[in-house]
Coordinates of N, CA and C in Angstrom, one line a residue:
X21 N -122.0 -156.2 38.8 CA -121.9 -157.2 37.9 C -122.2 -158.2 39.0
X22 N -123.6 -159.0 38.5 CA -123.8 -159.8 39.5 C -122.8 -161.6 39.5
X23 N -122.2 -162.0 40.0 CA -121.5 -162.9 38.9 C -122.1 -164.8 40.8
X24 N -122.5 -165.2 40.1 CA -123.2 -167.0 40.6 C -122.8 -167.7 40.3
X25 N -123.1 -168.6 41.0 CA -123.2 -170.1 40.8 C -124.0 -170.9 40.8
X26 N -124.6 -171.4 39.4 CA -125.3 -172.2 38.6 C -126.5 -171.1 38.7
X27 N -127.2 -171.3 37.8 CA -127.6 -170.2 36.2 C -129.1 -169.9 37.0
X28 N -129.8 -171.3 37.8 CA -130.8 -171.5 38.2 C -130.6 -169.7 39.8
X29 N -130.0 -169.6 39.3 CA -129.9 -168.5 40.9 C -130.4 -167.3 40.6
X30 N -130.4 -167.3 39.1 CA -130.4 -165.6 38.0 C -132.3 -166.0 37.9
X31 N -133.4 -166.6 38.4 CA -134.6 -167.2 38.1 C -134.8 -167.0 36.1
X32 N -134.4 -167.1 35.5 CA -134.3 -166.7 34.3 C -135.8 -166.8 33.6
X33 N -137.2 -167.9 34.2 CA -137.7 -168.1 34.2 C -138.7 -166.6 34.0
X34 N -138.2 -165.9 35.9 CA -139.2 -164.5 35.8 C -138.6 -163.9 35.1
X35 N -137.2 -163.9 34.8 CA -136.8 -162.5 33.5 C -137.6 -162.4 32.5
X36 N -138.2 -164.0 32.1 CA -138.0 -164.3 31.5 C -140.0 -163.0 30.5
X37 N -141.0 -164.2 31.4 CA -141.9 -163.8 31.9 C -141.8 -161.8 32.0
X38 N -141.1 -161.4 32.6 CA -141.6 -160.2 33.0 C -141.1 -158.9 31.8
X39 N -140.4 -159.8 31.0 CA -139.6 -159.2 30.1 C -140.9 -157.8 29.1
X40 N -140.7 -157.4 28.2 CA -141.0 -155.9 27.7 C -140.8 -155.7 26.9
X41 N -139.6 -156.2 26.8 CA -139.0 -155.4 24.6 C -138.8 -156.6 23.9
X42 N -137.3 -157.3 24.5 CA -136.7 -158.0 23.4 C -136.4 -159.2 23.6
X43 N -136.5 -160.2 24.6 CA -135.2 -161.6 24.3 C -134.3 -162.1 23.5
X44 N -133.3 -162.3 23.4 CA -132.7 -162.8 22.6 C -131.6 -164.2 23.0
X45 N -131.5 -165.1 23.0 CA -131.4 -166.6 23.6 C -130.4 -167.0 22.5
X46 N -128.3 -167.0 22.7 CA -127.6 -167.6 21.7 C -126.6 -168.3 22.8
X47 N -127.6 -169.8 22.8 CA -126.5 -171.1 23.7 C -127.4 -172.2 22.8
X48 N -127.1 -172.4 21.5 CA -127.7 -173.1 20.9 C -128.5 -174.2 21.1
X49 N -128.7 -174.4 21.7 CA -129.0 -176.1 22.4 C -130.2 -176.0 23.2
X50 N -131.2 -175.5 23.3 CA -132.1 -175.6 24.7 C -133.2 -176.6 25.0
X51 N -132.6 -177.7 24.8 CA -133.6 -179.3 25.3 C -133.6 -178.3 27.4
X52 N -133.3 -178.2 27.4 CA -133.3 -177.8 29.5 C -134.9 -177.3 28.9
X53 N -134.9 -175.5 27.9 CA -135.9 -175.0 28.1 C -137.4 -175.8 28.3
X54 N -137.2 -176.8 27.0 CA -138.0 -177.5 26.0 C -138.8 -178.6 27.4
X55 N -137.5 -179.3 28.8 CA -138.2 -179.3 29.6 C -138.6 -179.4 30.6
X56 N -138.5 -178.0 30.7 CA -139.0 -177.1 31.2 C -140.1 -175.7 31.4
X57 N -141.0 -176.4 32.6 CA -142.2 -176.0 32.4 C -142.4 -174.3 33.0
X58 N -141.4 -173.9 34.2 CA -141.2 -172.8 34.3 C -140.2 -171.7 33.0
X59 N -139.8 -172.6 32.7 CA -139.1 -171.6 31.2 C -140.3 -171.4 29.8
X60 N -141.0 -172.7 30.1 CA -141.7 -173.2 28.4 C -142.6 -171.9 29.0
X61 N -143.2 -171.4 29.8 CA -145.0 -170.2 31.0 C -143.8 -169.2 31.1
X62 N -142.4 -169.2 31.3 CA -142.2 -167.8 31.0 C -141.7 -166.7 29.8
X63 N -141.2 -167.9 28.9 CA -141.2 -167.3 26.6 C -142.8 -167.1 27.1
X64 N -143.9 -168.3 27.1 CA -144.7 -167.9 26.5 C -145.4 -166.5 27.1
X65 N -145.8 -165.9 28.3 CA -145.6 -164.3 29.3 C -145.0 -163.5 28.2
X66 N -143.6 -163.7 28.2 CA -143.6 -162.8 27.4 C -144.3 -162.8 25.8
X67 N -144.5 -163.5 25.1 CA -145.0 -163.5 23.6 C -146.2 -163.2 23.9
X68 N -147.1 -163.1 24.8 CA -148.1 -163.0 24.7 C -148.5 -161.6 25.3
X69 N -147.0 -160.4 26.1 CA -148.1 -159.1 26.3 C -148.0 -158.5 24.5
X70 N -148.1 -157.9 25.3 CA -148.7 -157.1 22.9 C -147.6 -156.1 23.5
X71 N -147.5 -155.4 24.1 CA -145.8 -154.4 23.9 C -144.6 -155.5 23.7
X72 N -145.0 -156.5 23.8 CA -143.6 -157.1 23.3 C -142.8 -156.9 21.7
X73 N -141.4 -156.8 21.4 CA -141.4 -157.0 20.0 C -141.0 -158.2 19.6
X74 N -139.9 -158.7 20.1 CA -139.6 -160.0 19.5 C -138.4 -160.2 20.4
X75 N -138.2 -162.0 20.0 CA -137.4 -162.4 20.3 C -137.0 -163.9 19.7
X76 N -135.1 -163.3 19.8 CA -134.2 -163.9 18.6 C -134.0 -165.4 19.4
X77 N -134.2 -166.5 18.4 CA -133.3 -167.1 19.3 C -131.9 -168.2 17.6
X78 N -130.3 -168.3 18.7 CA -129.5 -168.6 17.6 C -129.2 -170.5 18.6
X79 N -130.2 -171.5 17.0 CA -130.3 -172.7 17.3 C -129.4 -173.5 16.9
X80 N -128.7 -174.5 17.0 CA -127.7 -175.4 16.7 C -129.5 -175.9 15.7
X81 N -128.5 -176.7 14.6 CA -130.3 -177.9 13.8 C -129.6 -179.1 13.8
X82 N -130.3 -179.8 13.2 CA -130.3 -181.5 13.8 C -129.4 -181.3 12.3
X83 N -128.9 -182.1 12.7 CA -127.7 -181.9 11.3 C -126.9 -181.8 10.5
X84 N -126.9 -180.8 11.0 CA -125.8 -179.7 11.3 C -124.6 -180.6 10.5
X85 N -123.9 -180.4 9.6 CA -122.8 -181.8 9.1 C -121.3 -180.1 9.4
X86 N -121.2 -179.0 10.3 CA -119.7 -178.3 10.0 C -118.7 -178.3 10.7
X87 N -117.8 -178.7 10.2 CA -116.7 -180.1 11.3 C -116.6 -179.5 12.8
X88 N -117.3 -177.9 13.1 CA -117.1 -176.9 14.8 C -118.4 -178.2 15.5
X89 N -119.1 -179.1 14.8 CA -120.6 -179.3 15.7 C -120.0 -180.4 16.3
X90 N -119.9 -181.1 16.1 CA -119.3 -182.8 16.7 C -118.5 -182.0 18.3
X91 N -116.8 -181.5 17.8 CA -116.2 -180.6 19.6 C -117.4 -179.9 20.3
X92 N -118.3 -179.7 19.6 CA -119.0 -178.1 20.2 C -119.8 -179.2 21.3
X93 N -120.7 -180.0 20.7 CA -121.3 -181.1 21.6 C -121.1 -181.4 22.4
X94 N -119.9 -181.8 22.3 CA -118.7 -182.6 23.2 C -118.9 -182.0 24.2
X95 N -117.9 -180.8 24.5 CA -117.9 -179.6 26.1 C -118.9 -179.4 26.4
X96 N -120.5 -179.5 24.6 CA -121.5 -178.9 26.0 C -122.5 -179.8 26.2
X97 N -122.6 -180.9 26.0 CA -122.6 -182.2 27.2 C -121.6 -183.3 27.6
X98 N -120.5 -183.1 28.2 CA -119.9 -183.9 28.2 C -119.9 -185.5 29.4
X99 N -119.1 -185.5 28.3 CA -119.3 -187.6 29.0 C -120.8 -188.1 28.8
X100 N -121.4 -187.9 28.3 CA -123.0 -188.1 27.5 C -122.6 -189.0 25.8
X101 N -123.1 -189.7 25.5 CA -123.0 -190.1 24.0 C -123.5 -189.0 22.8
X102 N -122.8 -189.1 22.0 CA -122.9 -188.6 20.8 C -125.3 -189.4 19.8
X103 N -125.5 -190.5 20.3 CA -126.7 -190.2 20.3 C -127.4 -189.5 20.9
X104 N -127.2 -189.5 22.3 CA -127.8 -189.1 23.3 C -127.6 -187.1 23.3
X105 N -126.4 -186.4 22.5 CA -126.8 -185.4 22.0 C -127.3 -185.1 20.8
X106 N -126.9 -185.7 20.3 CA -128.2 -185.6 18.9 C -129.4 -186.0 19.4
X107 N -130.3 -186.3 20.3 CA -131.0 -185.9 20.3 C -132.0 -184.8 21.5
X108 N -130.6 -184.7 21.7 CA -130.6 -183.3 23.1 C -130.4 -181.8 21.0
X109 N -130.4 -182.3 20.3 CA -130.7 -181.4 19.8 C -131.6 -181.1 18.8
X110 N -132.0 -182.5 18.5 CA -133.3 -182.7 18.5 C -134.2 -182.2 19.3
X111 N -134.6 -182.4 20.4 CA -135.5 -181.6 21.5 C -135.6 -180.7 21.0
X112 N -134.3 -179.8 21.1 CA -134.0 -177.8 21.5 C -134.3 -177.7 20.2
X113 N -134.3 -177.9 19.1 CA -134.4 -177.2 17.7 C -136.4 -177.4 17.3
X114 N -136.8 -178.8 17.6 CA -138.5 -179.0 17.5 C -138.7 -177.6 18.8
X115 N -138.4 -177.4 20.0 CA -139.1 -176.7 20.5 C -139.9 -175.2 20.2
X116 N -137.9 -175.1 19.7 CA -138.3 -173.8 19.0 C -139.1 -173.5 17.6
X117 N -138.5 -174.5 17.3 CA -139.6 -174.2 15.4 C -140.4 -174.0 16.4
X118 N -141.4 -175.2 17.1 CA -142.7 -175.3 17.2 C -143.5 -174.0 17.6
X119 N -142.2 -173.2 18.6 CA -142.8 -171.6 19.4 C -142.6 -170.7 18.4
X120 N -142.1 -170.6 17.3 CA -141.8 -169.6 16.4 C -143.0 -169.9 15.1
X121 N -143.3 -170.6 14.9 CA -144.8 -171.4 14.4 C -145.7 -170.9 14.6
X122 N -146.3 -171.0 16.8 CA -147.4 -170.9 17.4 C -146.7 -169.0 17.4
X123 N -145.4 -168.5 17.2 CA -145.7 -166.4 17.0 C -144.2 -166.8 16.4
X124 N -145.3 -166.0 14.6 CA -144.3 -165.8 13.4 C -144.4 -164.5 13.8
X125 N -145.0 -163.8 14.4 CA -144.7 -162.2 14.2 C -143.7 -162.4 15.3
X126 N -143.0 -162.9 16.5 CA -142.5 -162.2 17.8 C -141.5 -163.2 17.7
X127 N -140.8 -164.3 16.6 CA -140.6 -165.4 17.4 C -139.6 -165.7 15.8
X128 N -137.4 -165.2 15.3 CA -137.1 -165.4 15.1 C -136.3 -166.3 14.8
X129 N -135.9 -167.4 14.1 CA -135.1 -168.5 14.9 C -133.3 -168.1 13.7
X130 N -132.2 -168.4 14.4 CA -131.0 -168.1 13.5 C -130.4 -169.1 13.4
X131 N -130.2 -169.9 12.3 CA -129.3 -171.3 12.7 C -128.5 -170.6 13.3
X132 N -127.0 -171.4 13.9 CA -126.3 -171.4 14.1 C -124.8 -171.6 12.8
X133 N -124.5 -171.1 12.6 CA -124.1 -171.4 11.2 C -122.5 -171.2 11.5
X134 N -122.0 -170.6 12.9 CA -120.8 -170.7 13.4 C -119.9 -170.6 15.6
X135 N -118.8 -171.6 15.9 CA -118.7 -172.3 16.5 C -119.5 -171.1 18.4
X136 N -120.4 -171.6 18.5 CA -120.0 -170.4 19.5 C -119.4 -170.3 20.9
X137 N -119.3 -169.5 21.4 CA -117.7 -169.3 21.9 C -117.9 -169.4 23.8
X138 N -120.0 -168.6 24.3 CA -120.3 -168.7 25.0 C -121.5 -168.7 25.2
X139 N -122.7 -169.3 26.2 CA -123.5 -168.3 26.0 C -124.4 -167.4 27.3
X140 N -124.9 -167.1 25.9 CA -125.4 -165.8 26.1 C -126.9 -165.8 26.3
X141 N -127.9 -164.9 27.5 CA -128.9 -164.9 27.1 C -129.4 -163.3 27.7
X142 N -130.2 -162.7 26.5 CA -129.8 -161.1 27.0 C -131.9 -161.1 26.9
X143 N -131.8 -160.0 28.3 CA -133.5 -159.8 28.7 C -133.4 -158.5 28.6
X144 N -133.9 -158.2 27.8 CA -134.8 -156.8 27.9 C -132.7 -155.8 27.6
X145 N -132.4 -155.5 29.2 CA -131.3 -154.8 29.8 C -130.8 -156.1 30.1
X146 N -131.0 -157.2 30.2 CA -130.2 -157.8 31.3 C -129.3 -159.0 30.5
X147 N -128.2 -159.1 30.5 CA -126.9 -159.7 29.4 C -126.6 -160.9 30.8
X148 N -126.9 -162.2 30.5 CA -126.2 -163.1 31.5 C -125.3 -164.3 30.7
X149 N -124.8 -164.6 31.0 CA -123.3 -164.6 30.0 C -122.8 -166.6 31.9
X150 N -122.7 -166.9 30.8 CA -121.0 -168.3 31.5 C -120.5 -168.5 30.2
X151 N -119.8 -169.9 30.7 CA -118.8 -170.4 29.8 C -119.0 -172.2 30.1
X152 N -118.1 -172.9 28.4 CA -118.6 -173.8 27.9 C -117.2 -174.0 28.6
X153 N -117.2 -175.8 29.4 CA -116.2 -176.3 29.3 C -116.1 -178.0 29.2
X154 N -114.6 -179.2 29.0 CA -114.3 -180.1 28.3 C -115.0 -180.6 30.3
X155 N -115.9 -180.4 30.7 CA -116.4 -181.1 32.1 C -116.6 -182.1 32.4
X156 N -117.0 -182.2 33.2 CA -118.5 -183.6 33.7 C -119.2 -182.4 34.8
X157 N -118.9 -181.5 34.9 CA -120.4 -180.3 35.9 C -120.5 -179.8 34.0
X158 N -121.6 -179.9 33.7 CA -122.9 -178.6 32.8 C -122.5 -177.4 33.1
X159 N -122.8 -176.7 32.3 CA -122.7 -174.9 31.7 C -123.7 -174.5 33.0
X160 N -124.9 -175.3 33.2 CA -125.6 -174.6 34.5 C -125.2 -174.4 35.7
X161 N -124.5 -175.9 36.2 CA -124.0 -175.6 37.2 C -122.7 -174.8 37.6
X162 N -121.8 -173.9 36.5 CA -120.9 -173.4 36.2 C -121.4 -172.1 36.9
X163 N -120.3 -170.8 36.7 CA -119.9 -169.8 37.3 C -120.8 -169.1 35.5
X164 N -121.8 -167.5 36.3 CA -122.7 -167.2 35.6 C -122.7 -165.6 36.4
X165 N -122.7 -164.9 35.1 CA -123.0 -163.9 35.2 C -123.6 -162.8 34.6
X166 N -124.0 -161.5 35.7 CA -125.5 -160.9 34.5 C -124.7 -158.9 35.2
X167 N -125.4 -158.4 33.8 CA -125.2 -157.1 33.9 C -125.6 -156.2 32.8
X168 N -126.6 -155.8 34.1 CA -127.4 -154.6 33.1 C -126.2 -153.7 32.2
X169 N -126.9 -152.6 30.9 CA -126.7 -152.7 30.3 C -127.3 -151.8 28.8
X170 N -127.2 -151.2 28.2 CA -127.3 -150.4 27.6 C -128.3 -151.5 26.0
X171 N -128.6 -152.2 26.1 CA -128.8 -153.3 24.7 C -129.0 -152.5 23.6
X172 N -129.9 -152.1 23.3 CA -130.1 -151.2 21.9 C -128.8 -150.4 21.9
X173 N -128.9 -150.0 22.3 CA -127.4 -149.1 21.5 C -126.1 -150.5 21.6
X174 N -126.3 -150.9 22.1 CA -124.6 -151.9 22.0 C -124.9 -152.6 20.9
X175 N -126.6 -152.5 20.4 CA -126.8 -153.1 19.2 C -126.5 -152.6 18.4
X176 N -126.5 -151.5 17.6 CA -126.8 -150.1 17.4 C -125.0 -149.8 17.0
X177 N -124.4 -149.9 17.6 CA -122.3 -150.1 17.5 C -122.1 -150.7 16.5
X178 N -122.9 -152.1 16.7 CA -122.2 -153.2 15.8 C -122.3 -152.0 13.9
X179 N -123.3 -151.5 13.8 CA -123.6 -150.9 12.7 C -121.2 -150.2 11.9
X180 N -121.1 -149.7 13.4 CA -119.4 -149.1 13.1 C -118.4 -150.6 13.3
X181 N -118.8 -151.7 13.8 CA -117.9 -152.9 13.8 C -117.3 -152.3 15.1
X182 N -117.8 -151.4 16.4 CA -116.6 -151.5 17.4 C -117.7 -150.4 18.6
X183 N -117.3 -150.4 19.1 CA -117.6 -149.4 20.4 C -117.2 -147.5 20.0
X184 N -117.9 -146.9 19.6 CA -117.5 -145.6 19.7 C -115.9 -145.5 20.4
X185 N -115.8 -144.0 20.3 CA -114.2 -143.7 20.9 C -115.0 -143.2 22.5
X186 N -115.6 -142.7 23.6 CA -115.8 -142.2 24.0 C -116.4 -143.4 25.4
X187 N -116.5 -144.7 24.9 CA -116.9 -146.1 25.6 C -116.7 -146.2 26.8
X188 N -116.7 -146.3 27.3 CA -116.1 -147.1 28.7 C -115.9 -147.9 28.6
X189 N -115.0 -148.7 30.0 CA -114.7 -150.1 29.7 C -115.2 -151.3 29.9
X190 N -116.9 -150.8 31.2 CA -117.3 -151.8 30.7 C -118.5 -151.9 29.5
X191 N -118.8 -150.6 29.1 CA -119.8 -150.7 28.1 C -118.8 -151.9 26.6
X192 N -117.5 -152.1 26.5 CA -116.7 -152.3 25.7 C -117.2 -153.9 26.1
X193 N -117.1 -154.0 27.0 CA -117.1 -155.4 27.7 C -118.9 -156.1 27.0
X194 N -119.7 -155.3 27.7 CA -120.7 -155.4 27.3 C -121.0 -155.9 25.4
X195 N -120.4 -154.4 24.9 CA -121.1 -154.7 24.5 C -119.8 -155.7 23.0
X196 N -119.1 -156.5 23.6 CA -118.2 -157.7 23.1 C -119.8 -158.8 23.0
X197 N -120.0 -159.3 24.6 CA -120.9 -160.0 24.5 C -122.2 -159.9 23.1
X198 N -122.7 -158.2 23.5 CA -123.7 -158.1 22.8 C -123.9 -159.0 20.9
X199 N -122.4 -157.7 20.9 CA -122.3 -158.7 19.7 C -122.0 -160.1 19.5
X200 N -121.5 -160.7 20.4 CA -121.9 -162.1 19.8 C -122.8 -162.6 19.2
X201 N -123.7 -162.1 20.0 CA -125.6 -162.0 19.8 C -125.1 -161.4 17.8
X202 N -125.0 -160.1 17.5 CA -125.5 -159.8 16.9 C -124.9 -160.5 15.5
X203 N -123.5 -161.0 15.4 CA -123.2 -162.3 14.2 C -123.6 -163.1 14.2
X204 N -122.8 -163.8 15.0 CA -124.3 -164.6 15.5 C -125.9 -165.0 15.1
X205 N -126.6 -163.8 15.5 CA -128.2 -163.7 14.0 C -127.7 -163.5 12.6
X206 N -126.7 -162.7 11.7 CA -126.0 -161.5 10.6 C -127.3 -160.9 10.9
X207 N -126.9 -160.1 12.4 CA -127.6 -159.0 11.9 C -126.5 -157.6 11.3
X208 N -124.8 -158.3 10.9 CA -124.1 -157.9 10.8 C -124.4 -156.7 9.1
X209 N -125.4 -157.8 8.3 CA -125.9 -157.7 6.9 C -126.8 -156.3 7.2
X210 N -127.9 -156.0 7.7 CA -128.7 -155.2 8.5 C -128.5 -154.2 9.7
X211 N -127.8 -154.1 9.8 CA -126.5 -152.9 10.8 C -126.4 -152.2 9.8
X212 N -125.3 -153.0 8.8 CA -124.2 -152.1 9.1 C -124.4 -151.4 6.6
X213 N -123.8 -150.0 7.2 CA -124.2 -149.3 5.9 C -123.6 -150.1 4.9
X214 N -123.0 -150.8 5.1 CA -121.5 -151.5 3.9 C -122.5 -153.2 2.7
X215 N -122.9 -152.4 1.4 CA -123.3 -153.6 1.1 C -122.6 -155.1 1.1
X216 N -123.5 -156.3 1.8 CA -122.7 -157.3 1.5 C -122.5 -157.8 1.4
X217 N -121.6 -157.5 -0.2 CA -120.4 -157.8 -1.0 C -118.8 -157.5 -0.8
X218 N -119.5 -156.7 0.5 CA -118.0 -155.7 1.4 C -117.5 -156.9 2.6
X219 N -118.5 -157.6 3.0 CA -118.4 -157.7 3.8 C -117.1 -159.2 4.3
X220 N -116.7 -159.2 5.4 CA -115.9 -160.3 5.3 C -116.5 -161.5 5.2
X221 N -116.6 -162.6 4.0 CA -116.5 -164.1 4.4 C -117.4 -164.7 5.0
X222 N -116.9 -164.5 7.0 CA -117.5 -164.9 7.8 C -118.7 -163.8 8.2
X223 N -118.2 -162.4 7.9 CA -119.4 -162.6 9.0 C -120.7 -162.2 7.8
X224 N -121.3 -162.9 6.1 CA -121.9 -162.7 5.4 C -123.1 -163.8 5.7
X225 N -123.9 -163.2 5.8 CA -125.7 -164.2 6.9 C -126.0 -165.2 5.7
X226 N -126.0 -166.3 5.7 CA -126.2 -167.4 5.8 C -127.5 -167.3 4.7
X227 N -127.5 -167.8 4.1 CA -128.8 -168.0 2.3 C -129.7 -168.5 2.8
X228 N -131.1 -167.6 3.3 CA -132.3 -168.5 3.4 C -132.2 -168.2 5.2
X229 N -131.2 -167.3 6.1 CA -131.3 -166.7 7.8 C -132.0 -165.6 7.0
X230 N -133.1 -166.0 8.1 CA -133.6 -164.5 8.2 C -132.9 -163.1 9.3

């Protein structure tokens, strides 16, 4: 595992550009990506690669009135005004919606329906994770970890709802991060052998979610 200070140390634009298979973004608000030419170009490079399969984006929608949204934004952008936070959500959603419009076969937007616990970015088999905090220094400048794992297998473990008995401690820890993303994408229905009506209410996909 690699642990760094500031996410810039991990050069996510280069990771995006080199992706051959799949990217999952679970950071809710992506205004920083919208304003960053390297990030935009990295995502475009992946999406224009013929063998690249899918970009999944869990994104907070403007005017989402769920009770957890305002406290979450207060932590995500601690110290800025509610209007500035709302503007950031609007910019983020507009950028990602445009990306989905231009690449309809490769980009899937998943509206954020539950409180995100931590930011997670998955690029092929690299998993990057940070932390939210009520702090005047925002998440990009915090500690960030990066691990390599068999992400397709970890996603498949979501079918059972937990890792298999033979999983080691590192695989279980990696599963926890991937499972957070899978649940946010409402993959519980797609990956579970149980009918949706048998799922716990918190795990049922929201209406209209891809």
